[in-house]
Tab-separated table of C-alpha atoms in Angstrom:
chain	number	residue	atom	x	y	z
A	539	MET	CA	45.107	-91.696	-132.054
A	540	ILE	CA	48.746	-91.271	-133.080
A	541	GLU	CA	49.315	-89.826	-136.537
A	542	PRO	CA	53.009	-89.915	-137.666
A	543	MET	CA	54.129	-87.963	-140.734
A	544	MET	CA	57.276	-86.572	-142.318
A	545	ILE	CA	57.647	-82.839	-142.936
A	546	GLU	CA	60.211	-81.429	-145.335
A	547	GLY	CA	63.080	-79.725	-143.554
A	548	HIS	CA	62.985	-81.674	-140.316
A	549	GLY	CA	62.337	-85.109	-138.888
A	550	PRO	CA	59.094	-86.853	-138.055
A	551	VAL	CA	56.035	-85.165	-136.639
A	552	VAL	CA	53.669	-87.091	-134.392
A	553	VAL	CA	50.263	-85.722	-133.434
A	554	VAL	CA	48.479	-87.310	-130.484
A	555	GLY	CA	44.752	-86.621	-130.699
A	556	GLY	CA	42.127	-86.933	-128.039
A	557	PRO	CA	42.492	-85.447	-124.603
A	558	ALA	CA	46.321	-85.312	-124.696
A	559	GLY	CA	46.424	-83.027	-127.741
A	560	LEU	CA	50.216	-83.130	-128.067
A	561	VAL	CA	52.363	-82.466	-131.125
A	562	PHE	CA	55.896	-83.925	-131.232
A	563	LEU	CA	58.246	-82.164	-133.670
A	564	SER	CA	61.631	-83.749	-134.266
A	565	GLY	CA	64.796	-82.460	-135.896
A	566	ILE	CA	64.022	-78.742	-136.126
A	567	GLY	CA	67.232	-77.098	-137.313
A	568	PRO	CA	68.339	-74.057	-139.289
A	569	ALA	CA	65.952	-73.158	-142.099
A	570	HIS	CA	68.644	-73.752	-144.689
A	571	ALA	CA	70.286	-76.783	-143.117
A	572	ALA	CA	71.662	-78.040	-146.434
A	573	ASP	CA	73.658	-74.804	-146.712
A	574	ALA	CA	74.679	-74.621	-143.051
A	575	ASP	CA	78.152	-73.227	-142.598
A	576	PRO	CA	79.983	-74.755	-139.622
A	577	ALA	CA	81.907	-71.496	-139.265
A	578	ALA	CA	78.709	-69.408	-139.071
A	579	ALA	CA	77.989	-67.819	-135.724
A	580	ILE	CA	75.837	-69.974	-133.477
A	581	GLU	CA	73.520	-66.964	-133.127
A	582	LEU	CA	72.674	-67.206	-136.845
A	583	GLN	CA	71.920	-70.925	-136.586
A	584	VAL	CA	69.730	-70.308	-133.519
A	585	GLU	CA	67.869	-67.516	-135.324
A	586	GLN	CA	67.256	-69.775	-138.342
A	587	THR	CA	66.219	-72.683	-136.104
A	588	ALA	CA	63.771	-70.491	-134.166
A	589	GLY	CA	62.332	-69.231	-137.447
A	590	ARG	CA	61.871	-72.788	-138.687
A	591	LEU	CA	60.178	-73.716	-135.392
A	592	GLU	CA	57.734	-70.816	-135.797
A	593	GLU	CA	56.941	-71.954	-139.366
A	594	VAL	CA	56.350	-75.568	-138.342
A	595	LEU	CA	54.168	-74.539	-135.394
A	596	ALA	CA	52.155	-72.125	-137.572
A	597	GLU	CA	51.477	-74.955	-140.052
A	598	ARG	CA	49.588	-76.590	-137.173
A	599	ASP	CA	47.897	-73.392	-135.932
A	600	LEU	CA	50.204	-73.326	-132.908
A	601	ALA	CA	52.526	-70.653	-131.514
A	602	TRP	CA	55.603	-70.649	-129.330
A	603	THR	CA	53.289	-70.296	-126.309
A	604	ASN	CA	52.068	-73.854	-127.007
A	605	VAL	CA	55.580	-75.275	-126.558
A	606	ALA	CA	55.809	-77.304	-123.354
A	607	LYS	CA	59.155	-79.103	-123.760
A	608	VAL	CA	62.289	-78.570	-125.840
A	609	ILE	CA	65.269	-80.878	-126.191
A	610	VAL	CA	68.223	-78.885	-127.526
A	611	TYR	CA	70.969	-80.901	-129.224
A	612	LEU	CA	74.285	-79.016	-129.346
A	613	THR	CA	77.618	-79.975	-130.816
A	614	ASP	CA	79.371	-77.662	-128.336
A	615	ASN	CA	78.021	-77.143	-124.817
A	616	SER	CA	80.003	-73.907	-124.493
A	617	GLU	CA	77.386	-72.399	-126.840
A	618	LEU	CA	74.525	-73.163	-124.441
A	619	ASP	CA	74.210	-69.562	-123.188
A	620	ALA	CA	74.147	-68.220	-126.752
A	621	VAL	CA	71.425	-70.702	-127.692
A	622	MET	CA	69.196	-69.830	-124.729
A	623	SER	CA	69.785	-66.087	-125.212
A	624	GLY	CA	68.849	-66.395	-128.882
A	625	LEU	CA	65.688	-68.364	-128.136
A	626	ARG	CA	64.616	-65.959	-125.391
A	627	LEU	CA	65.350	-62.987	-127.653
A	628	ARG	CA	63.127	-64.514	-130.354
A	629	PHE	CA	60.309	-65.776	-128.127
A	630	GLY	CA	60.438	-63.275	-125.261
A	631	SER	CA	61.693	-63.384	-121.708
A	632	THR	CA	58.517	-65.161	-120.574
A	633	TRP	CA	59.302	-68.160	-122.821
A	634	SER	CA	59.731	-70.922	-120.263
A	635	PRO	CA	59.137	-74.464	-121.500
A	636	ALA	CA	60.984	-77.322	-119.859
A	637	VAL	CA	64.391	-77.477	-121.585
A	638	THR	CA	66.922	-80.303	-121.739
A	639	PHE	CA	70.352	-79.883	-123.317
A	640	VAL	CA	72.189	-82.790	-124.907
A	641	GLN	CA	75.723	-82.519	-126.235
A	642	VAL	CA	76.266	-84.595	-129.358
A	643	ASP	CA	79.312	-85.253	-131.515
A	644	ASN	CA	77.440	-84.500	-134.742
A	645	LEU	CA	73.960	-83.774	-136.016
A	646	PRO	CA	72.410	-85.468	-139.065
A	647	VAL	CA	72.998	-82.504	-141.407
A	648	ARG	CA	76.606	-81.478	-141.976
A	649	GLY	CA	77.381	-78.049	-140.572
A	650	VAL	CA	74.377	-77.863	-138.249
A	651	ARG	CA	75.384	-77.187	-134.640
A	652	VAL	CA	71.966	-76.872	-132.987
A	653	GLN	CA	68.775	-78.847	-133.437
A	654	LEU	CA	65.521	-79.050	-131.474
A	655	ASP	CA	62.955	-81.693	-130.621
A	656	VAL	CA	59.771	-79.997	-129.424
A	657	VAL	CA	56.593	-81.057	-127.631
A	658	ALA	CA	53.708	-78.630	-128.022
A	659	ALA	CA	50.249	-78.777	-126.487
A	660	ALA	CA	47.464	-78.217	-128.993
């Protein structure tokens, strides 16, 4: 059974029940996306985004270890190393989900430079 819902602070969440037990989280960005400063260091946006991901996972009794796939949307591919370093610093060097990077011209919230779509296994 697929159960779509909207969660404040990011895009849609889809939970697939039954044997698959997957949770799809879309549009995870900095915790204070409305106040995002385009001039802020990417490290700060990554830290806020990782914190928001932890909150959203915890709401579903999941942890970063449940994350199987991450799609990272970046407005500047030159920041890719900083994004991965920040995520690994937050989640540990053993954090190793499948990761895809996509460069985009803009993200839906002005000032946001990094955003995640996440698939977690329940």
